[in-house]
Coordinates of N, CA and C in Angstrom, one line a residue:
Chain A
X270 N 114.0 109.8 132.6 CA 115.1 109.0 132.1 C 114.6 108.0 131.1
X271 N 115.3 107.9 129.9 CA 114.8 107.1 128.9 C 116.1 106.4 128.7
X272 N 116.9 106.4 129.3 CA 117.7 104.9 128.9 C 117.8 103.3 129.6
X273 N 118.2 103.0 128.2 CA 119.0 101.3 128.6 C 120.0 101.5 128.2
X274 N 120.4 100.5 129.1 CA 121.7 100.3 129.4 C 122.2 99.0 129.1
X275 N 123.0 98.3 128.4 CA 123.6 97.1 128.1 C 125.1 97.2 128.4
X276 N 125.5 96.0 128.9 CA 126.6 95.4 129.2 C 127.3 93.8 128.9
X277 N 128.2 94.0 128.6 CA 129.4 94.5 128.4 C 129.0 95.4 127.3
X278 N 130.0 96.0 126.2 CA 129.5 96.9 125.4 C 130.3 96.3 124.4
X279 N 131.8 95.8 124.5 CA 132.5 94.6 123.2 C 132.5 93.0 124.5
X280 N 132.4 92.3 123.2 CA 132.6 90.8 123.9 C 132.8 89.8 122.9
X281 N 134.4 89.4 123.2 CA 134.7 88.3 121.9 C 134.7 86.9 123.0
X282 N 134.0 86.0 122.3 CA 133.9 84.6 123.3 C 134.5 83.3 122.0
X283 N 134.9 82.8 122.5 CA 135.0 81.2 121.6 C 134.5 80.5 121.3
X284 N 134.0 79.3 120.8 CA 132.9 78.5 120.5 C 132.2 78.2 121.9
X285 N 133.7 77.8 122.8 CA 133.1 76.8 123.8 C 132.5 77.5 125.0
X286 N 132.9 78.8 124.9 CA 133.2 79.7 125.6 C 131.0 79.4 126.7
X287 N 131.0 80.1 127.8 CA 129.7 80.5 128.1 C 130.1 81.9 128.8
X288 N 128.6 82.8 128.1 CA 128.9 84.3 128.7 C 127.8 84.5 128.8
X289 N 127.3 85.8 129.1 CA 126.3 86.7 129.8 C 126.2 88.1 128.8
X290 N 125.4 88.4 128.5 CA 124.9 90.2 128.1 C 123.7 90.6 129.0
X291 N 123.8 91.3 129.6 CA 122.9 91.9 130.5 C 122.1 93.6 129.6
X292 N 121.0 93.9 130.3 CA 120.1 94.8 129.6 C 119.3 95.1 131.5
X293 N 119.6 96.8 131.4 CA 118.6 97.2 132.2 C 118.2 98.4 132.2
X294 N 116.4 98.6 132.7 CA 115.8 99.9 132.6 C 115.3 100.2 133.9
X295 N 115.2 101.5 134.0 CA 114.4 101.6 135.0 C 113.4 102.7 134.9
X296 N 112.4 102.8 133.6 CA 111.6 103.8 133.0 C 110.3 102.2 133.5
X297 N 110.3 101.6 134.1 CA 108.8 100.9 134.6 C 108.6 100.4 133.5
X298 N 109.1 100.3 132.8 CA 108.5 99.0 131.3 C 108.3 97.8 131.7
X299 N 107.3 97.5 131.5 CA 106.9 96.0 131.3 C 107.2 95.3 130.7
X300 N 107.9 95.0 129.0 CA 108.1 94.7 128.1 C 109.5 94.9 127.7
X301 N 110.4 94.1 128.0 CA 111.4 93.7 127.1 C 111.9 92.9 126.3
X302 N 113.0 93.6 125.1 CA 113.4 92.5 124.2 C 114.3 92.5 123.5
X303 N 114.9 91.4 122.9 CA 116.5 91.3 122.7 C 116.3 91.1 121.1
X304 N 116.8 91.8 120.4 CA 117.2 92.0 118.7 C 118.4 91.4 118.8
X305 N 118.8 90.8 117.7 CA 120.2 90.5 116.8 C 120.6 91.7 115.3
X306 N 121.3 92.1 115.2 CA 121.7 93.0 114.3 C 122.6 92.6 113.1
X307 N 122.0 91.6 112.1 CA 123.9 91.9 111.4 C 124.1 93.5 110.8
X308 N 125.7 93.4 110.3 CA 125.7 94.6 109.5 C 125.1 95.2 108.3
X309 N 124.7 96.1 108.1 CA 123.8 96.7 107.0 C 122.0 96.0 107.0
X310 N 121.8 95.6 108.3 CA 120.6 95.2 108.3 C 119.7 95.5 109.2
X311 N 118.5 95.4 109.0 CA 117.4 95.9 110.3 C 117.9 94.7 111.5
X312 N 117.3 95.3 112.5 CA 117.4 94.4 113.7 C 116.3 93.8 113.7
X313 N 116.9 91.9 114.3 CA 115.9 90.9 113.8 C 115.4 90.4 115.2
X314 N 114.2 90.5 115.3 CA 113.5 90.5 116.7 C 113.6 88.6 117.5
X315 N 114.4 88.7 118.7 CA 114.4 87.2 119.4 C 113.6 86.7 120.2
X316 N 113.6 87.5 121.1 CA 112.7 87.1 122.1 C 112.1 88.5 122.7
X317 N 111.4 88.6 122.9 CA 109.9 89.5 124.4 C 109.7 89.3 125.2
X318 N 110.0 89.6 126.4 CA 109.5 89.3 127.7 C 108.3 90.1 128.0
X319 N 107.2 90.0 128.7 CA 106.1 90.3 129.1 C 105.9 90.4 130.6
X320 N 106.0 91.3 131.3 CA 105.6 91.3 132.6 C 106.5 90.2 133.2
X321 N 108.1 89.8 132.6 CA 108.6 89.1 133.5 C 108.4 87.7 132.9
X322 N 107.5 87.7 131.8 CA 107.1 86.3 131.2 C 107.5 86.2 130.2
X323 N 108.3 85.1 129.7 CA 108.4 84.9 127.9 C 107.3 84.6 126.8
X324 N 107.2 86.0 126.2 CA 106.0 85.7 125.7 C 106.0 85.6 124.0
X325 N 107.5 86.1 123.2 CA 107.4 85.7 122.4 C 109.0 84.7 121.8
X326 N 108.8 84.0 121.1 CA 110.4 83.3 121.0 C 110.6 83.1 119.1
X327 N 111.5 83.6 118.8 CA 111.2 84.0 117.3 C 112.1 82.9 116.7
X328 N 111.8 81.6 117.4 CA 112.4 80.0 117.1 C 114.1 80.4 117.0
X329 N 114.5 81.0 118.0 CA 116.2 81.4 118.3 C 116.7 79.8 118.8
X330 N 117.8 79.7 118.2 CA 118.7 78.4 119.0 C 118.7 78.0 120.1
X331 N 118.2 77.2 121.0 CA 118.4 76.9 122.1 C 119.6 77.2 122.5
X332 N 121.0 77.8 121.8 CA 122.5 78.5 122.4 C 122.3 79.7 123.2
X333 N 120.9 80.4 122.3 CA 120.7 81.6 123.2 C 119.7 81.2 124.2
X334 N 119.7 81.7 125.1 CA 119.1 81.7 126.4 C 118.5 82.7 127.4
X335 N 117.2 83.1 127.4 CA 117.0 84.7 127.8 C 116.6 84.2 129.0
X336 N 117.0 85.4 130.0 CA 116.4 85.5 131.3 C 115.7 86.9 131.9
X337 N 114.3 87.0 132.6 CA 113.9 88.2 132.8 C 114.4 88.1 134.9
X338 N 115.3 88.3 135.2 CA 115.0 88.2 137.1 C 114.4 89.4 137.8
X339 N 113.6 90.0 136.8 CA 113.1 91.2 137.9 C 112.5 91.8 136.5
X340 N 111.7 93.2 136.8 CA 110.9 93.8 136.1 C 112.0 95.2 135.4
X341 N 113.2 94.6 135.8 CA 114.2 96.2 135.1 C 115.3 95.9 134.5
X342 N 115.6 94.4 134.4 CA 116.9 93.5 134.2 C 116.0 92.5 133.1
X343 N 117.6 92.0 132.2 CA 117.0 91.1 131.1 C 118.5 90.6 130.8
X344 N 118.8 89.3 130.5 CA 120.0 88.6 130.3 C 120.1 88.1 128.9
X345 N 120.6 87.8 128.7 CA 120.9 86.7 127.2 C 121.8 85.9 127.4
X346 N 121.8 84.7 127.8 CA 122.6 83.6 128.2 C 123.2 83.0 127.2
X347 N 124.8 82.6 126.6 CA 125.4 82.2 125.6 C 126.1 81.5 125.7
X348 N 126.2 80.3 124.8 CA 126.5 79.0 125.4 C 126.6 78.5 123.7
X349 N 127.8 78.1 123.8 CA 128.0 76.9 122.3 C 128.0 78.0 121.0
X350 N 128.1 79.2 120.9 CA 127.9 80.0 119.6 C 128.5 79.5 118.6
X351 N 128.0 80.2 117.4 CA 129.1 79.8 116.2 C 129.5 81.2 115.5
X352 N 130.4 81.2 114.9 CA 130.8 82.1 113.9 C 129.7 83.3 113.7
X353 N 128.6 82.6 113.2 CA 127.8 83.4 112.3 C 126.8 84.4 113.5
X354 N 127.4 83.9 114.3 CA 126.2 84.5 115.3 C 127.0 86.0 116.0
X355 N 127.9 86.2 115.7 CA 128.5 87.4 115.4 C 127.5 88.8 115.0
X356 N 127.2 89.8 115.4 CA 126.5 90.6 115.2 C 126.2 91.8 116.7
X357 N 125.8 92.8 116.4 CA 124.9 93.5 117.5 C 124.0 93.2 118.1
X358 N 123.9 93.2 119.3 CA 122.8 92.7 120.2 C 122.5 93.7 120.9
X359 N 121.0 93.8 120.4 CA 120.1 95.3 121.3 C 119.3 94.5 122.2
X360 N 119.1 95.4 123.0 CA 118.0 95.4 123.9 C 117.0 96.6 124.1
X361 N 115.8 96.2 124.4 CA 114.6 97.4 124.1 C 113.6 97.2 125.1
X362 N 112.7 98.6 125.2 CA 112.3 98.3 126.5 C 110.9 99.1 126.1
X363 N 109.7 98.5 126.7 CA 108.7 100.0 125.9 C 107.4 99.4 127.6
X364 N 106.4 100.6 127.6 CA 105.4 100.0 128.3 C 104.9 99.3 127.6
X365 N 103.9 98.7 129.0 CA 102.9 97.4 127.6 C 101.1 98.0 128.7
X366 N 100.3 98.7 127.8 CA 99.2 98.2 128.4 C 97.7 97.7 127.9
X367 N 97.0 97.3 128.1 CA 96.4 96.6 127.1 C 95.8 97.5 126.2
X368 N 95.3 97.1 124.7 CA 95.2 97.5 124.0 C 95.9 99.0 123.1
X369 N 97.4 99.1 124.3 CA 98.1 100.4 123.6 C 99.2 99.8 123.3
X370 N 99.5 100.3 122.2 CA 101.0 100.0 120.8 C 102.2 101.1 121.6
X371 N 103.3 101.0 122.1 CA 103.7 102.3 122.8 C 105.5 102.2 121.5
X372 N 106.0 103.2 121.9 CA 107.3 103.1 121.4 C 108.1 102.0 122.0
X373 N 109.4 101.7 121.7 CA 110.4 100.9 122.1 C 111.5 101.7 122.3
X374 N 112.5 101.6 123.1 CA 113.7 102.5 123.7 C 114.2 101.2 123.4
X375 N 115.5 101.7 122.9 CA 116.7 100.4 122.9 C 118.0 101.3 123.4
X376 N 119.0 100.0 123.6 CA 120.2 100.1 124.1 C 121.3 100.7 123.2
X377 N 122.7 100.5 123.9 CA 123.4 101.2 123.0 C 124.2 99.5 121.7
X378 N 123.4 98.4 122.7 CA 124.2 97.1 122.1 C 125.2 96.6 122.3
X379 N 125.6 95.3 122.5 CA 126.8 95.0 122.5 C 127.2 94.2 121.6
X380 N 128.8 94.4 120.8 CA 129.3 93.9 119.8 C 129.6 92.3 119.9
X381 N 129.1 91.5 119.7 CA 129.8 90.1 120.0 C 130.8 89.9 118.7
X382 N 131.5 89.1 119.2 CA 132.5 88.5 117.8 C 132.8 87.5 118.3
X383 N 132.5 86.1 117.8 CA 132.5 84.7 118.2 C 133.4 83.9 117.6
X384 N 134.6 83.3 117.7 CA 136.1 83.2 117.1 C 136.3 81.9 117.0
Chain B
X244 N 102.0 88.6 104.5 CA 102.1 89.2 106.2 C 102.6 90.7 106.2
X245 N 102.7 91.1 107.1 CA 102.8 92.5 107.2 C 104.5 93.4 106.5
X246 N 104.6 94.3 106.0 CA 106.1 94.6 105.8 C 106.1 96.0 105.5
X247 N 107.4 96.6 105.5 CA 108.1 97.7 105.2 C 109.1 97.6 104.3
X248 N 108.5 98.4 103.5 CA 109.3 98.7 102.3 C 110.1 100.6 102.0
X249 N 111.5 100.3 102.1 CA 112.2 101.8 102.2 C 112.7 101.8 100.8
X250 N 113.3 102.6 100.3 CA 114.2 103.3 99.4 C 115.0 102.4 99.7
X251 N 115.9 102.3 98.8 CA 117.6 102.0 98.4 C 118.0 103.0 98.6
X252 N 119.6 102.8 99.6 CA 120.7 103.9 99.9 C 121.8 103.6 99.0
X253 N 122.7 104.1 99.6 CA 123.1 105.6 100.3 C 122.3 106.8 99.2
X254 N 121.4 107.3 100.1 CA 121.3 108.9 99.8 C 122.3 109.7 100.1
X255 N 123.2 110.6 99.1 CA 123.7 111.7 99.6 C 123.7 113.2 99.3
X256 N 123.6 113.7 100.1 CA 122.9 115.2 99.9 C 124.2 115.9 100.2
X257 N 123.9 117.2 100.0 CA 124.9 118.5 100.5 C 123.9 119.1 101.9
X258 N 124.9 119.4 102.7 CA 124.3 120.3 104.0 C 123.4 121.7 103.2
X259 N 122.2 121.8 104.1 CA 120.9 122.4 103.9 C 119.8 121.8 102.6
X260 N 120.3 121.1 101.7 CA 119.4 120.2 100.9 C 118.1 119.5 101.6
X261 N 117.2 119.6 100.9 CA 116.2 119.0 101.3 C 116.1 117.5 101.5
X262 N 115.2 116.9 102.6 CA 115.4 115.5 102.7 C 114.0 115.0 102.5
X263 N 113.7 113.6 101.4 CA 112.9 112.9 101.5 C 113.4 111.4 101.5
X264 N 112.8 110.7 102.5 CA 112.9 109.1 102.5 C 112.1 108.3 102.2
X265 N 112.2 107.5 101.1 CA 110.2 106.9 101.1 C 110.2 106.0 101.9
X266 N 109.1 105.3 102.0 CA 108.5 104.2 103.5 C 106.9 103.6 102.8
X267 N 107.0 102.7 102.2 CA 105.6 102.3 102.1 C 105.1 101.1 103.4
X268 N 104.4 100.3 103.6 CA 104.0 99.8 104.6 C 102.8 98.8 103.5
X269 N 103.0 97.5 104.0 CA 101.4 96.4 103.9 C 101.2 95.8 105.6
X270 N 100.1 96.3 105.3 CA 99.5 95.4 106.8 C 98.5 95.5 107.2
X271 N 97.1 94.5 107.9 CA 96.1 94.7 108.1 C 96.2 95.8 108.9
X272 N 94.8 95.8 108.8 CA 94.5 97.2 110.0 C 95.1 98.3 109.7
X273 N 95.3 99.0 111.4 CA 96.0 100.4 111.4 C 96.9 100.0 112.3
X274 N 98.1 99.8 112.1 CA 98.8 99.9 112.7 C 100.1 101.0 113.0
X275 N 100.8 101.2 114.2 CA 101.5 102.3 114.4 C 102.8 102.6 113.4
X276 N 103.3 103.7 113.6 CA 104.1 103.6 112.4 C 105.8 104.9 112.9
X277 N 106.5 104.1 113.1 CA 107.7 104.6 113.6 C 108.9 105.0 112.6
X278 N 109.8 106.3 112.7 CA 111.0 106.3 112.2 C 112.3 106.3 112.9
X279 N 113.3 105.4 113.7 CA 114.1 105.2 113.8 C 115.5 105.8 113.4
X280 N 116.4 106.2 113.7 CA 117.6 106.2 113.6 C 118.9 105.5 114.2
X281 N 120.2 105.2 113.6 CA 120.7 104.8 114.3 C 122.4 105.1 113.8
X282 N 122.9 105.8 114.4 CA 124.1 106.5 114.0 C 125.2 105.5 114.3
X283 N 126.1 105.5 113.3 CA 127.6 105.0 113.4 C 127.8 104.6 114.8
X284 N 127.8 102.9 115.2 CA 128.5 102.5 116.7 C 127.2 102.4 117.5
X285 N 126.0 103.0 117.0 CA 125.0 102.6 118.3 C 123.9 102.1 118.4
X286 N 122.9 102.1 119.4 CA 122.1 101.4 119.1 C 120.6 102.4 118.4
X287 N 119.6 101.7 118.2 CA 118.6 103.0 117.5 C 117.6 104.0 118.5
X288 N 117.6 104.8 118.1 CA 116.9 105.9 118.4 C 115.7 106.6 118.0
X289 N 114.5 106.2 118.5 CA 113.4 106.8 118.2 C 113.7 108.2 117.5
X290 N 112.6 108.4 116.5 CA 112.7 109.4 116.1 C 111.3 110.2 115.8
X291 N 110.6 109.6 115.3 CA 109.1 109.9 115.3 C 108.2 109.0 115.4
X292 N 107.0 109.3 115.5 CA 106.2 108.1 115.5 C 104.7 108.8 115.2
X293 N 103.7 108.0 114.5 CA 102.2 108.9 114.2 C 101.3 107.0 114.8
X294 N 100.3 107.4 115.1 CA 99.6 106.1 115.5 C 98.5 106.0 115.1
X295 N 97.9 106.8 113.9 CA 96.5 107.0 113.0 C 96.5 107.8 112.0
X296 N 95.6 107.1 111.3 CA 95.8 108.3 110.0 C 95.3 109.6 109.8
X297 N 96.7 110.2 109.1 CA 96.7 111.5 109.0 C 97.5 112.3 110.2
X298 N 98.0 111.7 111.4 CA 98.9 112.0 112.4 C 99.8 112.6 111.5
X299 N 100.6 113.5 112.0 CA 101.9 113.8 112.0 C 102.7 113.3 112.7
X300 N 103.8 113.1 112.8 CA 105.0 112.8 114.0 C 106.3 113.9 113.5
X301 N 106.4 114.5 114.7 CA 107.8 115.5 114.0 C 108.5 115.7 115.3
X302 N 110.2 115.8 114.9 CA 111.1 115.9 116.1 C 112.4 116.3 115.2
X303 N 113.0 117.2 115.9 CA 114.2 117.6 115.5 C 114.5 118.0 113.9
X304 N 113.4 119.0 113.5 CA 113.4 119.3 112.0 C 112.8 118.3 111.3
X305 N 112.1 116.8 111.5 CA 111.8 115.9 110.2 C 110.7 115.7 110.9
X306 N 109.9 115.5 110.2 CA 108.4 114.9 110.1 C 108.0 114.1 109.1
X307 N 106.7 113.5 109.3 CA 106.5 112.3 108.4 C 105.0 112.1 108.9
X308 N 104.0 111.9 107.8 CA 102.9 112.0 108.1 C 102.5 110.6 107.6
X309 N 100.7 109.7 108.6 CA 100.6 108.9 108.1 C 99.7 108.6 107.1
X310 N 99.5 108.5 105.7 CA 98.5 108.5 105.0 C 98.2 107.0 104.5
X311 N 97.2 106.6 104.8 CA 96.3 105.6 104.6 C 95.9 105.4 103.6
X312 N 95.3 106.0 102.7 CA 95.1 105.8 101.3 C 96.3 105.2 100.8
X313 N 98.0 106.0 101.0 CA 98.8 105.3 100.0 C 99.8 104.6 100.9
X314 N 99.4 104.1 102.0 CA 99.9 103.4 102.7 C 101.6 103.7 102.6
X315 N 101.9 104.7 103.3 CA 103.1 105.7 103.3 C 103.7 106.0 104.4
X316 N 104.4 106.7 105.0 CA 105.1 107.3 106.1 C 106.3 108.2 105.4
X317 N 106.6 108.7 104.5 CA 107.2 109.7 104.1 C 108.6 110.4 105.1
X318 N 109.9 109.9 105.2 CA 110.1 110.9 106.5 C 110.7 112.0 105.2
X319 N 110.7 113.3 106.2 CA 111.6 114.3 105.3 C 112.0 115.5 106.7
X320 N 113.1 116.7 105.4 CA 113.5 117.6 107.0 C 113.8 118.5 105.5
X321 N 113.4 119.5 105.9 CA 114.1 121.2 105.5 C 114.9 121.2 104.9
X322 N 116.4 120.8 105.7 CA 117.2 121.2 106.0 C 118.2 120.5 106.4
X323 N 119.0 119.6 105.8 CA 119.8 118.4 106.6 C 121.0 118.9 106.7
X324 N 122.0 118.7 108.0 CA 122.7 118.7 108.4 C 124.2 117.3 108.5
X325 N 125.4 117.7 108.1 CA 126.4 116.6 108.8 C 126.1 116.0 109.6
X326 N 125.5 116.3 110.9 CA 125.1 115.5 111.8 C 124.2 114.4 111.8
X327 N 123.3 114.8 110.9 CA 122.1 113.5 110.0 C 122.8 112.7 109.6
X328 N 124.0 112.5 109.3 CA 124.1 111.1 108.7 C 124.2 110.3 109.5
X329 N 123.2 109.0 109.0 CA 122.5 108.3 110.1 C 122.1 107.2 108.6
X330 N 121.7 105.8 109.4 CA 120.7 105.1 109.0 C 119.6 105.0 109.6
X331 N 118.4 105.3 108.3 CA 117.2 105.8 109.3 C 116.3 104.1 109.0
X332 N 115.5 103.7 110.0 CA 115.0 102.9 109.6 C 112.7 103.1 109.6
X333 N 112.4 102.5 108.7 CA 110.6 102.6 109.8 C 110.4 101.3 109.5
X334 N 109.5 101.5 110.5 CA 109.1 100.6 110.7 C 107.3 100.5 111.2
X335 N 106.4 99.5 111.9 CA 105.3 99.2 111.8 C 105.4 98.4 113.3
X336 N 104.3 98.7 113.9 CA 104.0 97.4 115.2 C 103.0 97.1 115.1
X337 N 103.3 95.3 115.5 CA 102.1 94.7 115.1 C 101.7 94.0 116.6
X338 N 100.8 93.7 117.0 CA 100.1 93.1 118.6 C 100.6 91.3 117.6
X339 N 101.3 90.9 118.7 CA 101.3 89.5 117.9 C 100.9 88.7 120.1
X340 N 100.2 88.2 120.0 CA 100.3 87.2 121.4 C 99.7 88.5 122.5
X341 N 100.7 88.3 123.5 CA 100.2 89.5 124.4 C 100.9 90.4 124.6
X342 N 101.9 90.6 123.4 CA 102.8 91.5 123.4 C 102.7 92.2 121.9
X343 N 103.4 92.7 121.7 CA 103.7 93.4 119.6 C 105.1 93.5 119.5
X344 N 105.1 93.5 118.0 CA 106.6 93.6 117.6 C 107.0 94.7 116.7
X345 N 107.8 94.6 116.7 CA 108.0 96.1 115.1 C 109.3 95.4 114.3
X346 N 108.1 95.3 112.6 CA 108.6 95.0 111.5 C 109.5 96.2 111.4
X347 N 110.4 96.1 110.7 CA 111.1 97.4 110.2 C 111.4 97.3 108.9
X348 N 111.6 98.3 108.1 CA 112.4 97.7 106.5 C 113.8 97.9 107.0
X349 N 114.2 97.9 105.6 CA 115.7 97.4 105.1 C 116.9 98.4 105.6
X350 N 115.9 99.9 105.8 CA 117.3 100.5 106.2 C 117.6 101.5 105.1
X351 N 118.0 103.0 105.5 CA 118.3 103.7 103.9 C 119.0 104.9 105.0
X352 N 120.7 104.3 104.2 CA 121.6 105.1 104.7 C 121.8 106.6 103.9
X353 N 121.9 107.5 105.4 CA 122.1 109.3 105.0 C 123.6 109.4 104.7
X354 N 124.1 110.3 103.9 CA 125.5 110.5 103.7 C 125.1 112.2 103.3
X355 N 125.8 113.4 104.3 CA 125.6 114.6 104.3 C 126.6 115.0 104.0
X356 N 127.1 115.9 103.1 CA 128.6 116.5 103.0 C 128.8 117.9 103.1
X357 N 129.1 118.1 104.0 CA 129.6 119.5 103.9 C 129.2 120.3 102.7

């Protein structure tokens, strides 16, 4: 089994709005992580989780907010958005062991549109 | 710092036309070297991958080899189909902290026509 799985799959929220996107695997990855996507562009890497640990943070707005609660589950907490932050949101999942570079598996995404 | 550089799209071919995508790559070391897809509505899709020079990586009719000297990743296919149309992306991973990331370029949309 090589999927992730994200949820909701569309989500329109308000400025004031607070919501949730969830991300989960169950291929034993150690390593997850949340992309932003605008249209016609590569996906721009946010955060890494590491064994459950935040290990990398790619100076994202304190609006976004990641959570890892387990080794198969991954959140993105959303709080205060703006307009611009409108885009696809992947999630990716790959092993991690030391000294090996492995693939990434991502999700199908979810569409936010922030109003 | 490290990057991927693709072609300019839309490529558009006729069904069975041959496919080339260029992909050049800067980056210390040796780093891995992935091709990506991601069709209309979803999210991306592994597609090959080589992790040293001179690897191959091939799946589903396209391959792409990795040459070192001209710091390349080449993807191509035989034979492209309607179903190829896709944005393909490559990309690179780099060990940053105690995790790695993957640069990717810009993206170079397929357009197949019947």
């Amino acid at each position: 089994d090589t999927e992730v799985t994200q949820t909701p799959k569309h989500l329109v929220m308000g400025m004031t709005n607070k919501k949730s996107l969830k991300c989960e695997q169950h291929m034993g990855h150690r390593a997850m992580y949340w992309y932003k996507q605008k249209a016609k562009k590569p996906p721009e890497l946010m955060f890494v989780y590491s064994y459950e640990k935040l290990s990398i943070n790619e100076s994202v707005p304190s609006r976004f907010s990641p959570e890892c609660p387990n080794s198969s589950l991954l959140n993105l907490h959303l709080h205060a958005l703006q307009p611009e932050d409108s885009a696809l949101y992947l999630c990716a999942s790959s092993q991690e062991l030391a000294g090996q570079i492995y693939e990434q598996y991502f999700g199908p995404g979810t569409r936010l549109t922030v109003t | 710092g490290d990057s991927v550089t693709q072609m300019e799209g839309p490529v558009t071919l006729s069904e069975e036309a041959f496919l080339t995508i260029n992909c050049t790559y800067t980056a210390t070391g040796y780093p891995s070297l992935f091709w990506y897809v991601q069709y209309p509505g979803e999210g991306l899709q592994l597609l090959l991958k080589a992790t040293k020079a001179d690897d191959k990586g091939s799946n589903k009719g396209f391959e792409a080899t990795y040459r070192k000297e001209t710091t390349s990743f080449h993807l191509e296919k035989g034979s492209v189909q309607v179903s190829d149309s896709a944005v393909y992306f490559c990309a690179l991973s780099r060990t940053m902290d105690s995790s790695y990331k993957l640069i990717f370029g810009s993206g170079t949309r397929l357009l197949v026509r019947p």
